[in-house]
mmCIF file of C-alpha atoms and ligand atoms in Angstrom:
data_model
loop_
_atom_site.group_PDB
_atom_site.id
_atom_site.type_symbol
_atom_site.label_atom_id
_atom_site.label_comp_id
_atom_site.label_asym_id
_atom_site.label_seq_id
_atom_site.Cartn_x
_atom_site.Cartn_y
_atom_site.Cartn_z
ATOM 1 C CA MET A 1 23.207 1.950 -150.774
ATOM 2 C CA GLU A 2 25.774 0.149 -148.720
ATOM 3 C CA LEU A 3 28.347 -1.684 -150.805
ATOM 4 C CA CYS A 4 30.442 -4.647 -149.822
ATOM 5 C CA ILE A 5 34.109 -4.696 -150.776
ATOM 6 C CA THR A 6 36.002 -7.949 -150.643
ATOM 7 C CA SER A 7 39.657 -8.803 -151.164
ATOM 8 C CA CYS A 8 41.034 -12.259 -151.799
ATOM 9 C CA TYR A 9 44.193 -13.844 -153.093
ATOM 10 C CA ARG A 10 45.304 -17.385 -153.579
ATOM 11 C CA PHE A 11 48.501 -18.849 -154.891
ATOM 12 C CA THR A 12 47.432 -21.899 -156.824
ATOM 13 C CA PRO A 13 48.896 -23.249 -160.065
ATOM 14 C CA LEU A 14 46.634 -22.321 -162.984
ATOM 15 C CA LYS A 15 47.184 -23.481 -166.540
ATOM 16 C CA LEU A 16 48.060 -20.668 -168.914
ATOM 17 C CA GLU A 17 45.605 -21.962 -171.514
ATOM 18 C CA ASN A 18 42.799 -21.836 -168.922
ATOM 19 C CA LEU A 19 43.291 -18.192 -167.988
ATOM 20 C CA PRO A 20 41.161 -16.744 -170.826
ATOM 21 C CA ILE A 21 38.263 -19.040 -169.819
ATOM 22 C CA LEU A 22 38.520 -18.091 -166.122
ATOM 23 C CA SER A 23 38.777 -14.469 -167.070
ATOM 24 C CA GLN A 24 35.669 -14.713 -169.272
ATOM 25 C CA ARG A 25 33.612 -16.336 -166.517
ATOM 26 C CA LEU A 26 34.463 -13.521 -164.108
ATOM 27 C CA GLU A 27 33.758 -10.870 -166.726
ATOM 28 C CA ASP A 28 30.407 -12.446 -167.636
ATOM 29 C CA PHE A 29 29.434 -12.430 -163.986
ATOM 30 C CA ALA A 30 30.462 -8.796 -163.579
ATOM 31 C CA ALA A 31 28.592 -7.753 -166.713
ATOM 32 C CA HIS A 32 25.215 -8.967 -165.418
ATOM 33 C CA SER A 33 25.697 -8.314 -161.691
ATOM 34 C CA GLY A 34 27.281 -4.854 -161.682
ATOM 35 C CA LEU A 35 30.383 -6.165 -159.870
ATOM 36 C CA ARG A 36 33.335 -3.777 -160.115
ATOM 37 C CA GLY A 37 36.998 -3.995 -159.222
ATOM 38 C CA LEU A 38 40.278 -5.456 -160.313
ATOM 39 C CA CYS A 39 41.324 -9.112 -160.673
ATOM 40 C CA LEU A 40 44.908 -10.067 -161.354
ATOM 41 C CA LEU A 41 45.181 -13.515 -162.814
ATOM 42 C CA GLY A 42 48.333 -15.502 -163.561
ATOM 43 C CA THR A 43 49.703 -19.020 -163.676
ATOM 44 C CA GLU A 44 50.645 -18.583 -159.989
ATOM 45 C CA GLY A 45 47.080 -17.749 -158.894
ATOM 46 C CA ILE A 46 44.623 -14.916 -158.391
ATOM 47 C CA ASN A 47 44.579 -11.605 -156.485
ATOM 48 C CA LEU A 48 41.525 -9.367 -156.426
ATOM 49 C CA THR A 49 39.524 -6.638 -154.778
ATOM 50 C CA VAL A 50 35.940 -6.226 -155.931
ATOM 51 C CA SER A 51 32.875 -4.323 -154.833
ATOM 52 C CA GLY A 52 29.144 -4.729 -155.231
ATOM 53 C CA ALA A 53 25.839 -5.191 -153.441
ATOM 54 C CA THR A 54 26.071 -7.607 -150.511
ATOM 55 C CA SER A 55 24.118 -10.289 -152.372
ATOM 56 C CA VAL A 56 26.357 -9.897 -155.451
ATOM 57 C CA ILE A 57 29.506 -10.322 -153.363
ATOM 58 C CA ALA A 58 28.080 -13.432 -151.722
ATOM 59 C CA GLU A 59 27.303 -14.897 -155.125
ATOM 60 C CA PHE A 60 30.740 -13.907 -156.432
ATOM 61 C CA LYS A 61 32.493 -15.722 -153.592
ATOM 62 C CA GLY A 62 30.654 -18.886 -154.540
ATOM 63 C CA LEU A 63 31.524 -18.464 -158.181
ATOM 64 C CA LEU A 64 35.206 -17.895 -157.435
ATOM 65 C CA GLY A 65 35.406 -21.080 -155.366
ATOM 66 C CA GLU A 66 33.713 -22.975 -158.149
ATOM 67 C CA VAL A 67 35.932 -21.516 -160.897
ATOM 68 C CA LEU A 68 39.136 -22.241 -158.960
ATOM 69 C CA GLU A 69 37.807 -25.549 -157.582
ATOM 70 C CA LEU A 70 38.716 -24.468 -154.049
ATOM 71 C CA ASN A 71 36.475 -24.381 -150.994
ATOM 72 C CA ASP A 72 38.814 -22.693 -148.521
ATOM 73 C CA LEU A 73 39.299 -19.231 -150.021
ATOM 74 C CA GLN A 74 39.824 -16.487 -147.458
ATOM 75 C CA PHE A 75 37.988 -13.192 -148.026
ATOM 76 C CA LYS A 76 38.502 -9.859 -146.272
ATOM 77 C CA ASP A 77 35.360 -7.742 -146.294
ATOM 78 C CA SER A 78 34.682 -4.102 -145.646
ATOM 79 C CA THR A 79 31.885 -1.698 -146.566
ATOM 80 C CA ALA A 80 31.530 1.700 -148.224
ATOM 81 C CA SER A 81 28.670 3.909 -149.304
ATOM 82 C CA LYS A 82 30.420 5.056 -152.484
ATOM 83 C CA GLN A 83 31.805 2.895 -155.282
ATOM 84 C CA PRO A 84 35.575 2.513 -154.868
ATOM 85 C CA PHE A 85 35.975 1.318 -158.481
ATOM 86 C CA LEU A 86 34.860 2.707 -161.822
ATOM 87 C CA ILE A 87 34.782 -0.556 -163.751
ATOM 88 C CA PHE A 88 35.469 -4.281 -163.547
ATOM 89 C CA LYS A 89 38.692 -5.506 -165.066
ATOM 90 C CA VAL A 90 40.634 -8.756 -165.250
ATOM 91 C CA LYS A 91 44.329 -8.460 -166.037
ATOM 92 C CA VAL A 92 46.496 -11.453 -166.895
ATOM 93 C CA LYS A 93 49.956 -10.945 -165.393
ATOM 94 C CA ASP A 94 53.212 -12.862 -164.899
ATOM 95 C CA GLU A 95 52.928 -12.244 -161.183
ATOM 96 C CA ILE A 96 49.758 -11.552 -159.181
ATOM 97 C CA VAL A 97 51.863 -9.326 -156.929
ATOM 98 C CA THR A 98 54.955 -7.844 -158.506
ATOM 99 C CA LEU A 99 58.221 -8.743 -156.829
ATOM 100 C CA GLY A 100 59.973 -9.229 -160.161
ATOM 101 C CA ARG A 101 60.362 -12.919 -159.269
ATOM 102 C CA PRO A 102 57.739 -15.010 -161.087
ATOM 103 C CA ASP A 103 59.733 -18.082 -159.983
ATOM 104 C CA LEU A 104 59.098 -17.293 -156.317
ATOM 105 C CA ALA A 105 55.517 -18.465 -155.725
ATOM 106 C CA PRO A 106 54.364 -20.118 -152.504
ATOM 107 C CA THR A 107 53.566 -23.792 -152.891
ATOM 108 C CA SER A 108 51.525 -23.973 -149.697
ATOM 109 C CA PRO A 109 48.816 -21.531 -148.609
ATOM 110 C CA VAL A 110 50.241 -21.553 -145.060
ATOM 111 C CA ASN A 111 53.918 -20.566 -144.798
ATOM 112 C CA SER A 112 54.438 -19.507 -141.155
ATOM 113 C CA HIS A 113 51.181 -17.565 -140.806
ATOM 114 C CA LEU A 114 50.181 -15.989 -137.511
ATOM 115 C CA SER A 115 46.493 -15.406 -136.816
ATOM 116 C CA PRO A 116 45.554 -11.861 -135.735
ATOM 117 C CA ALA A 117 45.419 -13.061 -132.100
ATOM 118 C CA GLU A 118 48.852 -14.733 -132.308
ATOM 119 C CA TRP A 119 50.253 -11.675 -134.074
ATOM 120 C CA HIS A 120 48.792 -9.354 -131.459
ATOM 121 C CA GLN A 121 50.863 -11.172 -128.804
ATOM 122 C CA ALA A 122 53.956 -11.614 -130.993
ATOM 123 C CA VAL A 123 54.405 -7.929 -131.886
ATOM 124 C CA GLN A 124 54.598 -7.067 -128.198
ATOM 125 C CA ASP A 125 57.819 -9.129 -127.876
ATOM 126 C CA PRO A 126 60.641 -6.548 -127.767
ATOM 127 C CA GLU A 127 63.080 -9.134 -129.181
ATOM 128 C CA ALA A 128 61.187 -9.506 -132.462
ATOM 129 C CA VAL A 129 61.866 -7.350 -135.533
ATOM 130 C CA VAL A 130 58.586 -6.198 -137.060
ATOM 131 C CA ILE A 131 58.904 -5.412 -140.778
ATOM 132 C CA ASP A 132 56.368 -3.478 -142.806
ATOM 133 C CA THR A 133 56.795 -4.771 -146.372
ATOM 134 C CA ARG A 134 54.746 -1.942 -147.916
ATOM 135 C CA ASN A 135 55.834 1.200 -149.754
ATOM 136 C CA ASP A 136 56.900 4.390 -147.972
ATOM 137 C CA TYR A 137 53.696 6.357 -148.705
ATOM 138 C CA GLU A 138 51.596 3.533 -147.221
ATOM 139 C CA VAL A 139 53.709 3.306 -144.065
ATOM 140 C CA ASP A 140 53.527 7.075 -143.630
ATOM 141 C CA ILE A 141 49.804 7.071 -142.859
ATOM 142 C CA GLY A 142 49.708 4.035 -140.570
ATOM 143 C CA LYS A 143 51.755 1.123 -139.268
ATOM 144 C CA PHE A 144 52.254 -1.274 -136.358
ATOM 145 C CA LYS A 145 53.755 0.684 -133.464
ATOM 146 C CA THR A 146 57.124 -1.060 -133.378
ATOM 147 C CA ALA A 147 57.487 -1.719 -137.108
ATOM 148 C CA ILE A 148 60.447 -0.727 -139.234
ATOM 149 C CA ASP A 149 60.289 -0.331 -143.000
ATOM 150 C CA PHE A 150 62.801 0.067 -145.802
ATOM 151 C CA ARG A 151 61.369 3.224 -147.396
ATOM 152 C CA THR A 152 60.709 1.279 -150.593
ATOM 153 C CA LYS A 153 58.912 2.971 -153.485
ATOM 154 C CA GLU A 154 57.749 -0.338 -154.911
ATOM 155 C CA PHE A 155 57.599 -3.918 -153.732
ATOM 156 C CA ARG A 156 60.283 -5.209 -156.075
ATOM 157 C CA GLU A 157 62.888 -3.279 -154.028
ATOM 158 C CA PHE A 158 62.179 -5.474 -150.992
ATOM 159 C CA PRO A 159 64.696 -8.353 -151.429
ATOM 160 C CA GLU A 160 67.604 -5.947 -151.976
ATOM 161 C CA ALA A 161 66.482 -3.836 -149.006
ATOM 162 C CA VAL A 162 66.516 -6.925 -146.751
ATOM 163 C CA ARG A 163 69.983 -7.855 -148.050
ATOM 164 C CA ASN A 164 71.229 -4.402 -147.036
ATOM 165 C CA SER A 165 69.348 -4.270 -143.728
ATOM 166 C CA GLY A 166 71.899 -6.034 -141.544
ATOM 167 C CA ILE A 167 69.137 -7.919 -139.697
ATOM 168 C CA ALA A 168 70.684 -11.070 -138.193
ATOM 169 C CA LYS A 169 69.625 -14.309 -139.912
ATOM 170 C CA ASP A 170 68.524 -15.911 -136.658
ATOM 171 C CA LYS A 171 66.410 -12.952 -135.505
ATOM 172 C CA LYS A 172 62.694 -13.500 -135.043
ATOM 173 C CA VAL A 173 61.095 -11.515 -137.857
ATOM 174 C CA LEU A 174 57.403 -10.633 -138.055
ATOM 175 C CA MET A 175 56.232 -9.220 -141.371
ATOM 176 C CA TYR A 176 52.974 -7.775 -142.556
ATOM 177 C CA CYS A 177 51.341 -5.954 -145.451
ATOM 178 C CA THR A 178 47.825 -4.757 -146.356
ATOM 179 C CA GLY A 179 46.062 -8.029 -147.070
ATOM 180 C CA GLY A 180 48.832 -10.604 -146.791
ATOM 181 C CA ILE A 181 49.770 -11.246 -150.390
ATOM 182 C CA ARG A 182 53.022 -9.273 -150.480
ATOM 183 C CA CYS A 183 54.296 -11.165 -147.436
ATOM 184 C CA GLU A 184 53.653 -14.492 -149.159
ATOM 185 C CA LYS A 185 56.464 -13.567 -151.548
ATOM 186 C CA ALA A 186 58.507 -11.449 -149.133
ATOM 187 C CA ILE A 187 58.795 -14.378 -146.725
ATOM 188 C CA LEU A 188 60.135 -16.583 -149.521
ATOM 189 C CA ALA A 189 62.672 -13.899 -150.422
ATOM 190 C CA MET A 190 63.835 -13.779 -146.786
ATOM 191 C CA GLN A 191 63.911 -17.551 -146.398
ATOM 192 C CA GLU A 192 65.958 -17.715 -149.608
ATOM 193 C CA GLN A 193 68.459 -15.352 -147.968
ATOM 194 C CA GLY A 194 68.781 -17.677 -144.986
ATOM 195 C CA TYR A 195 66.280 -16.216 -142.515
ATOM 196 C CA LYS A 196 64.830 -19.114 -140.546
ATOM 197 C CA ASN A 197 62.578 -17.485 -138.006
ATOM 198 C CA VAL A 198 60.184 -15.407 -140.121
ATOM 199 C CA PHE A 199 56.420 -15.148 -139.650
ATOM 200 C CA GLN A 200 53.705 -13.318 -141.555
ATOM 201 C CA LEU A 201 50.418 -11.790 -140.432
ATOM 202 C CA ASP A 202 47.631 -13.886 -141.899
ATOM 203 C CA GLY A 203 45.357 -11.673 -144.004
ATOM 204 C CA GLY A 204 47.433 -8.574 -143.282
ATOM 205 C CA ILE A 205 46.366 -5.340 -141.608
ATOM 206 C CA LEU A 206 42.809 -5.670 -142.939
ATOM 207 C CA ASN A 207 42.400 -8.972 -141.114
ATOM 208 C CA TYR A 208 44.028 -7.662 -137.920
ATOM 209 C CA LEU A 209 41.865 -4.530 -137.683
ATOM 210 C CA LYS A 210 38.718 -6.644 -137.925
ATOM 211 C CA ASP A 211 39.603 -8.252 -134.577
ATOM 212 C CA PHE A 212 41.852 -5.616 -132.971
ATOM 213 C CA PRO A 213 40.871 -2.048 -133.835
ATOM 214 C CA ARG A 214 42.730 0.714 -131.938
ATOM 215 C CA ALA A 215 45.364 -1.707 -130.629
ATOM 216 C CA GLU A 216 48.866 -2.340 -132.000
ATOM 217 C CA PHE A 217 48.232 -0.831 -135.434
ATOM 218 C CA GLU A 218 48.259 2.960 -135.483
ATOM 219 C CA GLY A 219 46.800 5.286 -138.098
ATOM 220 C CA GLU A 220 45.034 4.214 -141.274
ATOM 221 C CA CYS A 221 45.558 1.451 -143.818
ATOM 222 C CA PHE A 222 46.230 2.551 -147.400
ATOM 223 C CA VAL A 223 44.168 0.714 -150.040
ATOM 224 C CA PHE A 224 44.608 0.787 -153.801
ATOM 225 C CA ASP A 225 41.231 2.182 -154.832
ATOM 226 C CA TYR A 226 39.180 5.372 -154.552
ATOM 227 C CA ARG A 227 38.758 4.993 -150.818
ATOM 228 C CA VAL A 228 42.470 5.973 -150.425
ATOM 229 C CA SER A 229 42.617 4.348 -146.987
ATOM 230 C CA VAL A 230 40.445 2.698 -144.368
ATOM 231 C CA ASP A 231 40.299 3.658 -140.707
ATOM 232 C CA GLN A 232 40.493 1.459 -137.605
ATOM 233 C CA ASP A 233 36.908 0.306 -138.204
ATOM 234 C CA LEU A 234 37.699 -0.532 -141.853
ATOM 235 C CA ALA A 235 35.491 2.350 -142.969
ATOM 236 C CA PRO A 236 36.620 4.635 -145.825
ATOM 237 C CA THR A 237 38.875 7.407 -144.575
ATOM 238 C CA GLN A 238 37.526 10.767 -143.434
ATOM 239 C CA LYS A 239 41.033 12.128 -143.272
ATOM 240 C CA TYR A 240 42.689 11.690 -146.656
ATOM 241 C CA LEU A 241 41.969 12.464 -150.282
ATOM 242 C CA LEU A 242 44.012 11.312 -153.287
ATOM 243 C CA CYS A 243 46.754 13.781 -154.165
ATOM 244 C CA PRO A 244 45.868 15.233 -157.592
ATOM 245 C CA HIS A 245 49.554 15.145 -158.568
ATOM 246 C CA CYS A 246 50.826 11.734 -157.484
ATOM 247 C CA GLY A 247 47.897 9.668 -156.184
ATOM 248 C CA GLN A 248 49.289 9.372 -152.651
ATOM 249 C CA PRO A 249 47.246 10.140 -149.506
ATOM 250 C CA ALA A 250 46.732 13.885 -149.281
ATOM 251 C CA ASN A 251 45.811 15.875 -146.177
ATOM 252 C CA ILE A 252 47.487 19.267 -146.623
ATOM 253 C CA LYS A 253 45.053 22.013 -147.518
ATOM 254 C CA ILE A 254 46.378 24.684 -149.859
ATOM 255 C CA GLU A 255 45.147 27.455 -152.085
ATOM 256 C CA CYS A 256 46.237 26.783 -155.655
ATOM 257 C CA GLY A 257 49.067 29.127 -156.617
ATOM 258 C CA GLN A 258 47.752 29.259 -160.174
ATOM 259 C CA CYS A 259 43.953 29.452 -159.950
ATOM 260 C CA THR A 260 43.402 30.051 -156.180
ATOM 261 C CA THR A 261 41.009 27.070 -155.853
ATOM 262 C CA ALA A 262 41.166 25.299 -152.484
ATOM 263 C CA ALA A 263 42.915 21.938 -152.846
ATOM 264 C CA THR A 264 44.372 19.097 -150.790
ATOM 265 C CA ILE A 265 47.786 17.695 -151.658
ATOM 266 C CA CYS A 266 50.170 15.135 -150.154
ATOM 267 C CA PRO A 267 53.123 15.937 -147.869
ATOM 268 C CA SER A 268 55.747 14.958 -150.455
ATOM 269 C CA CYS A 269 54.291 17.176 -153.212
ATOM 270 C CA TYR A 270 53.974 19.929 -150.610
ATOM 271 C CA LYS A 271 57.656 19.492 -149.748
ATOM 272 C CA ASP A 272 58.557 19.624 -153.461
ATOM 273 C CA GLY A 273 56.766 22.951 -153.679
ATOM 274 C CA THR A 274 53.964 21.729 -155.966
ATOM 275 C CA LEU A 275 51.397 24.142 -154.565
ATOM 276 C CA THR A 276 48.700 23.755 -157.194
ATOM 277 C CA CYS A 277 45.272 22.135 -157.332
ATOM 278 C CA SER A 278 45.843 19.946 -160.390
ATOM 279 C CA LYS A 279 48.357 18.690 -162.937
ATOM 280 C CA ASN A 280 46.934 21.240 -165.316
ATOM 281 C CA CYS A 281 47.609 24.175 -162.978
ATOM 282 C CA ALA A 282 51.057 22.751 -162.133
ATOM 283 C CA HIS A 283 51.812 22.714 -165.863
ATOM 284 C CA HIS A 284 50.718 26.299 -166.357
ATOM 285 C CA MET A 285 52.652 27.412 -163.335
ATOM 286 C CA SER A 286 55.812 25.690 -164.602
ATOM 287 C CA ILE A 287 55.450 27.384 -168.003
ATOM 288 C CA GLY A 288 55.136 30.672 -166.166
ATOM 289 C CA SER A 289 58.300 30.143 -164.143
ATOM 290 C CA ALA A 290 60.194 28.575 -167.074
ATOM 291 C CA SER A 291 59.620 31.661 -169.202
ATOM 292 C CA ALA A 292 60.746 33.857 -166.335
ATOM 293 C CA LYS A 293 63.884 31.832 -165.719
ATOM 294 C CA PRO A 294 65.758 32.332 -169.038
ATOM 295 C CA HIS A 295 65.139 36.006 -168.602
ATOM 296 C CA SER A 296 66.789 36.221 -165.173
ATOM 297 C CA GLN A 297 69.502 33.761 -166.204
ATOM 298 C CA GLU A 298 70.171 35.932 -169.240
ATOM 299 C CA LEU A 299 70.465 39.003 -167.042
ATOM 300 C CA ALA A 300 72.865 37.219 -164.711
ATOM 301 C CA LYS A 301 74.955 36.091 -167.649
ATOM 302 C CA ARG A 302 75.136 39.605 -169.026
ATOM 303 C CA ARG A 303 76.094 40.963 -165.635
ATOM 304 C CA LYS A 304 78.785 38.281 -165.313
ATOM 305 C CA LYS A 305 80.079 39.082 -168.792
ATOM 306 C CA SER A 306 80.401 42.771 -168.162
ATOM 307 C CA SER A 307 82.134 42.271 -164.824
ATOM 308 C CA SER A 308 84.584 39.566 -165.918
ATOM 309 C CA PRO A 309 87.897 40.631 -167.410
ATOM 310 C CA ALA A 310 87.926 40.352 -171.201
HETATM 311 ZN ZN1 LIG B 401 51.392 14.212 -154.176
HETATM 312 ZN ZN1 LIG B 402 44.555 25.487 -159.780
#
């Protein structure tokens, strides 16, 4: 069965005392409809990706508008044949995307947004600095051709990275992320630092690829569910699996050094020398080498002792 996956976020002030009620309404809907996915809910708004039958997703969109009392929510849809989520969950958080700055929430839903068509033109301007606000392992499997990134491991490192970047305050800056939500906060962080000419891609890579596949964005777009990433047609990847050790996109085929099973691991675990099929095998292999080590260290020590003058 073909499943619909939809992502949506909205910064909108929600009363703390109302969050349990909102949360319950979404959970009730999921319980009878089979909707799965993750909803982050906070006093600054909502951020979610959910999956279900096409009719369920359509109904859910209506419900969400009703619950939030908003009729202009923006959804980004894609499809998959396999469930990308195991369960449905609502989490109440201080921030619906974690920058470590709950005080930095957009007050307007449109802070210098560029539509995919406007962005498509803008990124071809050699004078503009294109910033990928995502983490290093996301950038590594796909990015806009001319983009730079700060090799961040998590989003909360972004403001400091910009501070250290040396990018001139008057430079035209174009920023993007997966679905747009990170840039809503990243742009505020940059504006706070005095950047005046910053723009963000409306709806992120997912929105761009819908209109411009195989254009200025190269590679695949990492997503935070079992699909790992989506390709240029927004279809689940055929190229990557989840690394059994760290959960990053994996495409290096190995034979497990412990049990000889064929496995696929990510480039960074490969570089670290983690050549095993699972955490379990990695553990057993490390016990093996740890018990060998003291032995050789002991031998070396003895040798050193006997050769050093008493
Ligand atoms: Zn890995
Ligand atoms: Zn193994």
